[in-house]
Tab-separated table of C-alpha atoms in Angstrom:
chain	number	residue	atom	x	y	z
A	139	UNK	CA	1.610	-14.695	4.325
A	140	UNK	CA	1.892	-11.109	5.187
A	141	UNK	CA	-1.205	-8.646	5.072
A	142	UNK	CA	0.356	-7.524	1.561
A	143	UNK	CA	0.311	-10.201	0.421
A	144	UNK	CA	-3.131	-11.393	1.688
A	145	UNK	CA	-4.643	-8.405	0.664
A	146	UNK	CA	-3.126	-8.260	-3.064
A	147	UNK	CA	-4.614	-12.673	-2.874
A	148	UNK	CA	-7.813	-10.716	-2.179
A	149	UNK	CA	-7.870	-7.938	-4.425
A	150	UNK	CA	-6.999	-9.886	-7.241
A	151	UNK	CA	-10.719	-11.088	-7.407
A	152	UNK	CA	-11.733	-7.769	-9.187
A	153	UNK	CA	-8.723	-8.788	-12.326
A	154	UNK	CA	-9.670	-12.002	-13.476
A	155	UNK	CA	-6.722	-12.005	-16.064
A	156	UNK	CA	-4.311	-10.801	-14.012
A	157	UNK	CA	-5.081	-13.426	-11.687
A	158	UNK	CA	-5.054	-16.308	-14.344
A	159	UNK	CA	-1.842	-14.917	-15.526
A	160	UNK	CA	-0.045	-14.913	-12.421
A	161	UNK	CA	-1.340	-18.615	-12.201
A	162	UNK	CA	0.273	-19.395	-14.964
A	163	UNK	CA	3.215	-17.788	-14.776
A	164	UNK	CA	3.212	-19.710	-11.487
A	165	UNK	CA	2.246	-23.097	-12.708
A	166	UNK	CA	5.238	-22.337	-15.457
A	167	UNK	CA	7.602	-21.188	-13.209
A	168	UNK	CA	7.157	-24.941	-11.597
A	169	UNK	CA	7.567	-27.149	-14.500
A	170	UNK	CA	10.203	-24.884	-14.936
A	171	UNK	CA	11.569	-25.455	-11.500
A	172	UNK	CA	13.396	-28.804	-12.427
A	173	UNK	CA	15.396	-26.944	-14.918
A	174	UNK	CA	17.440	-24.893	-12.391
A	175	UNK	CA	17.622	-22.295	-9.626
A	176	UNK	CA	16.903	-19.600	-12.235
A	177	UNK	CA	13.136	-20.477	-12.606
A	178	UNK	CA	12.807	-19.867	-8.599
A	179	UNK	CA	13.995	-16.886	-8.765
A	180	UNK	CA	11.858	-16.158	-12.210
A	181	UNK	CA	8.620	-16.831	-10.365
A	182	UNK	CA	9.148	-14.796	-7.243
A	183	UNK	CA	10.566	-11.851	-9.373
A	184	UNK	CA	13.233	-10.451	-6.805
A	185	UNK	CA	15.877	-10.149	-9.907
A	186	UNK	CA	14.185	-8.046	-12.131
A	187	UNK	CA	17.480	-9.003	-14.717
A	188	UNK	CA	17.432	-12.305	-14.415
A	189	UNK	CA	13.254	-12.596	-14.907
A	190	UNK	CA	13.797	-10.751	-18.385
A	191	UNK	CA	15.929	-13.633	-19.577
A	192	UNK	CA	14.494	-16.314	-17.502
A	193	UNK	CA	11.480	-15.351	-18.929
A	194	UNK	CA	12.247	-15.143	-22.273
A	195	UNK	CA	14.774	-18.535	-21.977
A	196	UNK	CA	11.574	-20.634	-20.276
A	197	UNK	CA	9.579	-20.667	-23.616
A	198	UNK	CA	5.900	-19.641	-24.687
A	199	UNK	CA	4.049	-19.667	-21.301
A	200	UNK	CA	5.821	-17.428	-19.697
A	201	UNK	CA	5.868	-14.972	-23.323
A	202	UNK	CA	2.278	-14.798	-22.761
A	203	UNK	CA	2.508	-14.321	-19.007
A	204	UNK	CA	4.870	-11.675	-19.959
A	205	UNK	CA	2.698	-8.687	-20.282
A	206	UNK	CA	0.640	-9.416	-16.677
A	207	UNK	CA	3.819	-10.076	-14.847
A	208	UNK	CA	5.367	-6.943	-15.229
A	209	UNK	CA	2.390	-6.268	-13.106
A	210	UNK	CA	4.081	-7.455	-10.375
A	211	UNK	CA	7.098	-5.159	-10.546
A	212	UNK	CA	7.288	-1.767	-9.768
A	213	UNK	CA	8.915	-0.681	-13.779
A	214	UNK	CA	10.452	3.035	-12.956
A	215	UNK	CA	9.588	4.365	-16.227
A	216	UNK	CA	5.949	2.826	-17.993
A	217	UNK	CA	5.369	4.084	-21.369
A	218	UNK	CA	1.956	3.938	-22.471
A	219	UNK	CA	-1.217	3.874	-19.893
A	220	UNK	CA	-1.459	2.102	-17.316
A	221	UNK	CA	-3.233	-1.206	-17.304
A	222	UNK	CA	-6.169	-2.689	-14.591
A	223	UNK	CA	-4.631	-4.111	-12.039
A	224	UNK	CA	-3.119	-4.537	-8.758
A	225	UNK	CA	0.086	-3.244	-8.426
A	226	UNK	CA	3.054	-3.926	-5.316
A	227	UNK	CA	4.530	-0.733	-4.247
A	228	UNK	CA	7.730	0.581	-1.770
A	229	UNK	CA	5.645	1.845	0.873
A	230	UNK	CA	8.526	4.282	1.857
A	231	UNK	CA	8.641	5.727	-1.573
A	232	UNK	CA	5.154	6.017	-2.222
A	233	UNK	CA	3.193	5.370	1.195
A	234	UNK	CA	0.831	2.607	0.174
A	235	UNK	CA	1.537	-1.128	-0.297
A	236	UNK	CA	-0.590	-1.751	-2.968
A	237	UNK	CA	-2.009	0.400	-5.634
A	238	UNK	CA	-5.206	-0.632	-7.119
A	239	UNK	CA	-6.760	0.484	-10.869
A	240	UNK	CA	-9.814	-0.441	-11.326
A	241	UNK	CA	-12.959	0.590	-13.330
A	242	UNK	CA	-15.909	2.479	-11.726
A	243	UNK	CA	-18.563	-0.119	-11.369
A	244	UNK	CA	-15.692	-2.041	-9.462
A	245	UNK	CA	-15.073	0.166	-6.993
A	246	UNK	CA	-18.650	-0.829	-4.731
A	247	UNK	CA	-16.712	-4.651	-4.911
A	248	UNK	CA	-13.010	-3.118	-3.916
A	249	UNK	CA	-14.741	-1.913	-1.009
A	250	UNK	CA	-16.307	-4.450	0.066
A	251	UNK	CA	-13.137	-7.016	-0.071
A	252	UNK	CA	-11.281	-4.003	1.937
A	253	UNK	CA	-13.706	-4.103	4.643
A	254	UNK	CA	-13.892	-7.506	4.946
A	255	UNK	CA	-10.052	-7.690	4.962
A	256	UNK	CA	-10.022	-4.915	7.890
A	257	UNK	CA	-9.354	-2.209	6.253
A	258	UNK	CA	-10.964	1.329	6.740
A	259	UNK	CA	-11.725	4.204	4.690
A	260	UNK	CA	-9.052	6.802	5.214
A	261	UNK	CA	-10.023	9.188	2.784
A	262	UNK	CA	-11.544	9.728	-0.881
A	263	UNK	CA	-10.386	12.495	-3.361
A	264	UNK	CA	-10.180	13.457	-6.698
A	265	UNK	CA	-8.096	14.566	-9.298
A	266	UNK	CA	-9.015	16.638	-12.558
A	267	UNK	CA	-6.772	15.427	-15.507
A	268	UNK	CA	-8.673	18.851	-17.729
A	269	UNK	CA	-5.853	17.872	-20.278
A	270	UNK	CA	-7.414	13.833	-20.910
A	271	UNK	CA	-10.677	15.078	-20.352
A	272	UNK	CA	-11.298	12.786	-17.149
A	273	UNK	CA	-11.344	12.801	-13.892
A	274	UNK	CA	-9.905	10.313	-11.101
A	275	UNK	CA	-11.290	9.207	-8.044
A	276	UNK	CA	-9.133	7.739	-4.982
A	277	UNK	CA	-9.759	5.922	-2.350
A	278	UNK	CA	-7.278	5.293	0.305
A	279	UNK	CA	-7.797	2.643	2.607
A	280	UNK	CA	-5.485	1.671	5.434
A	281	UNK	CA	-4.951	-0.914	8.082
A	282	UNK	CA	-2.613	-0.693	11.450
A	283	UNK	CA	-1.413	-2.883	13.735
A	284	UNK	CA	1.333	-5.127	13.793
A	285	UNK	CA	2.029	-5.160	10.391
A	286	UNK	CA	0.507	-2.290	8.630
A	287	UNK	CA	-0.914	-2.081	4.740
A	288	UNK	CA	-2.261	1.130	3.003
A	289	UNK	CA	-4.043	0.534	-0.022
A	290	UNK	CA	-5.434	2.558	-2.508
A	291	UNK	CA	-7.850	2.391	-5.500
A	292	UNK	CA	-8.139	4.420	-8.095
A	293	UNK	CA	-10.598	4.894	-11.102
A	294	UNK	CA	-11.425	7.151	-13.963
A	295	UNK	CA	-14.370	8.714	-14.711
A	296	UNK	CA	-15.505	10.786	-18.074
A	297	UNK	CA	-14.816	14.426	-17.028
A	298	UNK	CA	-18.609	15.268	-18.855
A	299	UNK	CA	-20.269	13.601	-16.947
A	300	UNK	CA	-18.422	12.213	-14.029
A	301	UNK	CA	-20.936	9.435	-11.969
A	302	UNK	CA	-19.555	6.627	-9.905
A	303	UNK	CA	-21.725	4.671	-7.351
A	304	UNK	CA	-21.380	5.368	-3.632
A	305	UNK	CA	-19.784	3.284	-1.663
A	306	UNK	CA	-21.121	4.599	1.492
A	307	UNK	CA	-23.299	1.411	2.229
A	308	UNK	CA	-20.129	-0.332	3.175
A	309	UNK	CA	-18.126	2.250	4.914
A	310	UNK	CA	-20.330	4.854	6.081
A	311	UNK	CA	-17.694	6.985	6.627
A	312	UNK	CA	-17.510	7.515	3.117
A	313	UNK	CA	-20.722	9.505	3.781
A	314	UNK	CA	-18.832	12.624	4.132
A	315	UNK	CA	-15.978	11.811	2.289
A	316	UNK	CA	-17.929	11.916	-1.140
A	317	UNK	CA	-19.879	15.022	-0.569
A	318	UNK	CA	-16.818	16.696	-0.313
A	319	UNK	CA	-15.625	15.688	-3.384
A	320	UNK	CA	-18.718	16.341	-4.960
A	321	UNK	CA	-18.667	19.636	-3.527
A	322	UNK	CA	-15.173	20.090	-4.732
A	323	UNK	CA	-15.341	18.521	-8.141
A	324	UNK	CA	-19.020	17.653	-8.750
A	325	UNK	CA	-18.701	13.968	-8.912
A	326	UNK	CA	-21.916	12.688	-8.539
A	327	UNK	CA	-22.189	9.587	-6.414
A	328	UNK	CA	-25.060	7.257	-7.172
A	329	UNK	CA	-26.869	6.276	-4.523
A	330	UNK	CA	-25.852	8.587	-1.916
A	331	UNK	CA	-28.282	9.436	0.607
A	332	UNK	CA	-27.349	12.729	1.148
A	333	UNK	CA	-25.413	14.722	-1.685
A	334	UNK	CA	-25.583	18.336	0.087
A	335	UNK	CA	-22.626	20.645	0.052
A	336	UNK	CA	-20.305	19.699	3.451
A	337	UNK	CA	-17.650	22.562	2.839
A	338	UNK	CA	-19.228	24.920	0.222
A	339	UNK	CA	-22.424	26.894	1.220
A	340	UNK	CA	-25.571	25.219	0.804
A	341	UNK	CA	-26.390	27.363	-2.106
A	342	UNK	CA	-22.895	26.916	-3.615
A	343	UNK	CA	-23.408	25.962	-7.402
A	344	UNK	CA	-19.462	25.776	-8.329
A	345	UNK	CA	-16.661	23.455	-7.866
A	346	UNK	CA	-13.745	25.491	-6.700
A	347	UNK	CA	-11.092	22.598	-7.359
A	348	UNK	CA	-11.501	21.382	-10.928
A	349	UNK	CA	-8.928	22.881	-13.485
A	350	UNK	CA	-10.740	25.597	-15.369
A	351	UNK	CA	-12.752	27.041	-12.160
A	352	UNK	CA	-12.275	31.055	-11.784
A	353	UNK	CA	-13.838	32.593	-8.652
B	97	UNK	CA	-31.912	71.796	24.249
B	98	UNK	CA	-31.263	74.324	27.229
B	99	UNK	CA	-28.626	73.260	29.743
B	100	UNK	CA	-28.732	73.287	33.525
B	101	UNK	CA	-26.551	74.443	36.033
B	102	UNK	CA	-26.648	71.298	38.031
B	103	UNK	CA	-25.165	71.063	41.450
B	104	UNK	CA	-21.917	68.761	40.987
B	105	UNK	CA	-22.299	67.909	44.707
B	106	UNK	CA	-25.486	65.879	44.054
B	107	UNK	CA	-25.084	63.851	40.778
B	108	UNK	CA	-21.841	62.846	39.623
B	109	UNK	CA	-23.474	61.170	35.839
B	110	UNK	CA	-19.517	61.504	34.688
B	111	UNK	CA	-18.341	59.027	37.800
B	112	UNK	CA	-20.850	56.087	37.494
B	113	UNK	CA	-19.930	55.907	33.943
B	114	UNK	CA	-16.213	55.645	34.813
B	115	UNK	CA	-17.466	53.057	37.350
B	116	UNK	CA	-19.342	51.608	35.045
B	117	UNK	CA	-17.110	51.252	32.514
B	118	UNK	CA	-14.037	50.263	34.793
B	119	UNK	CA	-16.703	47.334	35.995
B	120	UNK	CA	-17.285	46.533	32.629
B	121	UNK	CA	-13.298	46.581	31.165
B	122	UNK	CA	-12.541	44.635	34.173
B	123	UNK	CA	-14.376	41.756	33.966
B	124	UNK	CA	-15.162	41.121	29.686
B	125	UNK	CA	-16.864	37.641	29.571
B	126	UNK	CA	-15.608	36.640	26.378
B	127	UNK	CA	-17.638	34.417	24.197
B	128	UNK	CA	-16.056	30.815	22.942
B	129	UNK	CA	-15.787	31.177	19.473
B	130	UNK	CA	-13.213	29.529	18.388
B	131	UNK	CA	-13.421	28.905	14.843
B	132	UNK	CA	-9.598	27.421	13.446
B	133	UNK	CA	-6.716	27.310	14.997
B	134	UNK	CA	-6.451	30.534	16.979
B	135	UNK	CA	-9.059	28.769	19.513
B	136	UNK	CA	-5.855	26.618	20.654
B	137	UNK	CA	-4.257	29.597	21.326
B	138	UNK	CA	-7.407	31.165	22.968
B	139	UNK	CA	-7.573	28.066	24.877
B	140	UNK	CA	-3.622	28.497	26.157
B	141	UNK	CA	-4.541	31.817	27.413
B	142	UNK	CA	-7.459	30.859	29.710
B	143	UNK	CA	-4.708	28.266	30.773
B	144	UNK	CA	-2.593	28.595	34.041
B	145	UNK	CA	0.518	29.898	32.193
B	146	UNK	CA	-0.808	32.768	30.569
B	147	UNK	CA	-4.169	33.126	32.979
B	148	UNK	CA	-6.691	35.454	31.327
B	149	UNK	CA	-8.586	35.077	34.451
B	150	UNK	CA	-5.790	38.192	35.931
B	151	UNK	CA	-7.985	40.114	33.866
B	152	UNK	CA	-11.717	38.912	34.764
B	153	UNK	CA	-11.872	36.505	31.752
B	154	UNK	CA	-11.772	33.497	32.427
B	155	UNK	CA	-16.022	32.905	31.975
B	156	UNK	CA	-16.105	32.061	28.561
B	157	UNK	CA	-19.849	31.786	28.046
B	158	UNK	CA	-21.015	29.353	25.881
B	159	UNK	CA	-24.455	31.382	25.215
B	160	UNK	CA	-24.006	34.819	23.815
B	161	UNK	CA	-26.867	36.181	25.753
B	162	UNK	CA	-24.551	36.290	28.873
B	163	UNK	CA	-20.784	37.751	26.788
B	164	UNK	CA	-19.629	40.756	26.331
B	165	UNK	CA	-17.106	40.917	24.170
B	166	UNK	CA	-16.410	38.166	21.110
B	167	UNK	CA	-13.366	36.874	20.147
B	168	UNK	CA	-13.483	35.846	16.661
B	169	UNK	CA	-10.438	33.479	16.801
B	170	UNK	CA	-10.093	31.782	13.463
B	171	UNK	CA	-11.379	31.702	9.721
B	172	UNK	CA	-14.404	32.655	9.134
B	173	UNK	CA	-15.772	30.339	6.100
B	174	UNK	CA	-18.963	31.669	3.814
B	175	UNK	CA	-20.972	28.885	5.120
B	176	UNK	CA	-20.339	29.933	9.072
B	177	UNK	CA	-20.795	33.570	7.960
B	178	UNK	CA	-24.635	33.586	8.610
B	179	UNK	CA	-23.728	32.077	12.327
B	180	UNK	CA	-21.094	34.561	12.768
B	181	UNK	CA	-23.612	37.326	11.790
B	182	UNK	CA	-26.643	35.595	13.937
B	183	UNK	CA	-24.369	35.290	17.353
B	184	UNK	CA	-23.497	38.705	17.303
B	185	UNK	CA	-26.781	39.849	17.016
B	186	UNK	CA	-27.828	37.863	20.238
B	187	UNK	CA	-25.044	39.451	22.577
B	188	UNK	CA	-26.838	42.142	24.491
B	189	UNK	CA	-25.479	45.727	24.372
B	190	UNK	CA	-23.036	46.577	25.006
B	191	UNK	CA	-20.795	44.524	23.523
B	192	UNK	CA	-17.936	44.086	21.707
B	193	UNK	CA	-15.150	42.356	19.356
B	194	UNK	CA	-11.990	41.430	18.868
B	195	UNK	CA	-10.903	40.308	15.689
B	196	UNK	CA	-7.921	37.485	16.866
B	197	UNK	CA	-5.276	36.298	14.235
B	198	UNK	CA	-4.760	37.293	10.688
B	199	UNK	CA	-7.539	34.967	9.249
B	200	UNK	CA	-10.808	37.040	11.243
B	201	UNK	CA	-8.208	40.566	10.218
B	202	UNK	CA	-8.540	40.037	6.709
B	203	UNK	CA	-8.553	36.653	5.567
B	204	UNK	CA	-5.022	35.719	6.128
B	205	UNK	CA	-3.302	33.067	4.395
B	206	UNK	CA	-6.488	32.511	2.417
B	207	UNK	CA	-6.541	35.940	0.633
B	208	UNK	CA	-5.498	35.187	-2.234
B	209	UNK	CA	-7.043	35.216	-5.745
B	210	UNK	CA	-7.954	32.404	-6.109
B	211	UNK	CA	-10.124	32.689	-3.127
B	212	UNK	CA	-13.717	31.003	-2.869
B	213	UNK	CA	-15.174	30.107	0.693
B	214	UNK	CA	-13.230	32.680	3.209
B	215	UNK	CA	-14.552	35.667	4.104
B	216	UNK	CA	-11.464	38.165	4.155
B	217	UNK	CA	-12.206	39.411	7.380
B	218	UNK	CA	-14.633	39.810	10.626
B	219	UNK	CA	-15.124	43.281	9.681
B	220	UNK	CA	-16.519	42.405	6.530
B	221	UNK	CA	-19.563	42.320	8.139
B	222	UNK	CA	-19.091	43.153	12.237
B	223	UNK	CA	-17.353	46.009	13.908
B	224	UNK	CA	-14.638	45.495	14.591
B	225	UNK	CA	-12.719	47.141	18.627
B	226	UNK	CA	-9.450	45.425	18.747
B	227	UNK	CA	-7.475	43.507	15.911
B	228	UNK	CA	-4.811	40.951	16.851
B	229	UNK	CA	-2.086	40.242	14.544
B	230	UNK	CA	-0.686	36.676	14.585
B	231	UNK	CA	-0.718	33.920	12.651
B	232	UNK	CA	-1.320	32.536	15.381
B	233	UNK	CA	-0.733	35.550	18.286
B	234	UNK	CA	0.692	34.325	20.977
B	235	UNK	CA	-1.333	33.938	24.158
B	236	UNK	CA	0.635	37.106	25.265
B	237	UNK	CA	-0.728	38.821	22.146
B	238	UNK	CA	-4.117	37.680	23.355
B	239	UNK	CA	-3.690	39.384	26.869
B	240	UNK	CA	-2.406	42.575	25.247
B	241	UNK	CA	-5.499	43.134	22.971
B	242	UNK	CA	-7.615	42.424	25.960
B	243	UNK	CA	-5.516	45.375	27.425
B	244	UNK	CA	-6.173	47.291	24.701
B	245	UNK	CA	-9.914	46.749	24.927
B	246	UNK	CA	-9.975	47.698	28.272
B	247	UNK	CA	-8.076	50.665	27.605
B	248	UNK	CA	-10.526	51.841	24.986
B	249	UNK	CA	-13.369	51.085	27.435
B	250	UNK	CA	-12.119	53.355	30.452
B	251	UNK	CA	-9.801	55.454	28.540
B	252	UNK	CA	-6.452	54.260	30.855
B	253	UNK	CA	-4.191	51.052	30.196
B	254	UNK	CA	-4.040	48.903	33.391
B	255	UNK	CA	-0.212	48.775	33.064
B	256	UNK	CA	1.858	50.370	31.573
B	257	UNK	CA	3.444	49.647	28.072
B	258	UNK	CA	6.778	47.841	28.637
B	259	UNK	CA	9.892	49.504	26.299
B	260	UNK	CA	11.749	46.980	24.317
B	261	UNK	CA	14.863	46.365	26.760
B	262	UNK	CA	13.195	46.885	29.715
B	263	UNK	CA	13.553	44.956	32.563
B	264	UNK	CA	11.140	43.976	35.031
B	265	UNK	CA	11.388	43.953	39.022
């Protein structure tokens, strides 16, 4: 198995029904194996045409796996928002592997399976969406050698009151990573040992990079 | 205050500070402050290529109790302004500064409106001797505002200003 792959095995911990559907979708895709070739092909999802009408040919398991195995394909225009999950991306369109969305009390335990997969802590950011009112936080993790994987998780957090736990415990790097962004945004991280302005001066009571800021 | 018809056979005052000042133009210890990027080019210059040690430079003191002259080469952020400020003050007299790149000019590429941690210039809050353009100057640039210090020290340039065209030997 490749370190993609591994790594999306391991992630999928934090998605319980993602996981269970991609189980079934599995465990249908082999009962539907004696039917023909086309149920092979349905459960690896190279042929993104022939999955649509395997899929809906193969009867009601794989309906209900339906909505989690899009999951698994990269769809190049998603109308509505975007659901939990672990996603497989082109690496040379969009420079990660795998894209994580997750929810902020799972971010401590997204950590923790990157670091014990190898992984380190590359960098952590955030994003002001002013217009939905909340704010996202990413994590990039990343992981050379032979065959290299870059990961990232994201999360939203109410723009109000934006509070996410540290993960700094598990990659201490992260130390500086979040009072930067807390600098820059004012994302409070819980439980970090040290929440002084890095950048900013120590007196600094703004947060030059959300939407709305003026100097 | 009267004045006195002093003999000019017996004290030359007018020489030893020409000495004085040619001693001092001639060897400027410069102080390593490189703050951003324009230290790399700081760094090329005290290099064997371009050799700021032809023009008695080539200490950089780490202390500024033992520089003369400081070469703020880089951005100066609001948070190292304090540091800036407090380094200067420690250099003993006399002393002076050269304001390297566009960022320690006036801010450089970070003037802009939306501006909220650079300080738009060294001379904000230092005086300013010699400005070097450059974004960053060349290492040549460098040498030629160390020339120009000199030149405002002793009052003469140590060589002479080459025309566009010219060619040497």
């Amino acid at each position: 198995m490749s370190i993609v792959e591994e790594t999306r095995k391991a992630l999928l911990q934090l998605f319980p029904e993602q996981a269970a559907a991609e189980a079934e979708a599995e465990a249908a895709a082999e009962a539907g194996a004696a039917a023909g070739a086309e149920a092979d092909t349905d459960a690896t999802a190279e042929d993104t045409a022939s999955t649509e009408e395997a899929g809906e040919a193969a009867g009601g398991e794989e309906t209900a796996a339906e909505p989690a195995a899009p999951a698994k394909e990269e769809g190049p225009a998603e109308e509505g928002p975007r659901e939990n999950g672990v996603l497989v991306t082109d690496h040379a369109a969009r420079g990660t592997h795998l894209d994580v969305l997750c929810d902020p009390d799972q971010v401590v335990e997204a950590a923790g399976i990157m670091d014990e997969a190898g992984f380190f802590l590359e960098a952590i950011t955030g994003v002001d969406w002013i217009k939905e009112d909340r704010m996202e936080v990413i994590y990039d993790y990343n992981q050379m050698g032979p065959d290299p994987c870059r990961v990232v998780v994201r999360t939203f957090i109410p723009r109000a009151n934006p509070e996410i736990p540290t993960i700094s415990e598990i990659h201490p790097g992260a130390n500086w990573h979040e009072r930067e962004t807390h600098d820059f945004f004012g994302i409070k991280f819980q439980g970090h040992p040290y929440l002084e302005p890095l950048l900013l001066p120590e007196d600094a009571d703004f947060h030059p990079l959300l939407k709305d800021f003026t100097p | 205050m009267g004045t006195e018809k002093v003999p000019s056979s017996i004290v030359h005052f007018a020489e030893l500070d020409k000495l004085l000042n040619l001693c001092r133009a001639n060897s400027l210890w410069p102080m390593t402050f490189g703050l951003a990027c324009c230290a790399i080019e700081m760094m090329c210059t005290g290099g064997s290529r371009f050799d700021i040690s032809r023009f008695g430079a080539e200490v950089f003191r780490p202390s500024p109790r033992q520089s003369d002259v400081m070469i703020v080469a880089g951005t100066i952020t609001r948070k190292m302004e304090p540091g800036v400020k407090t380094l200067y003050d420690q250099m003993p007299e006399p002393k002076w500064v050269i304001a390297m790149g566009n960022c320690a000019i006036s801010g450089g590429p970070f003037k802009f409106k939306g501006n909220y941690n650079v300080v738009e210039g060294a001379d904000q809050f230092l005086p300013v001797d010699v400005y070097i353009p450059g974004c960053p100057p060349r290492p040549e640039a460098l040498l030629e505002g160390i020339m120009t210090l000199e030149e405002k020290i002793t009052g003469k340039r140590r060589w002479p200003r080459r025309q566009p065209g010219q060619v040497t030997g």
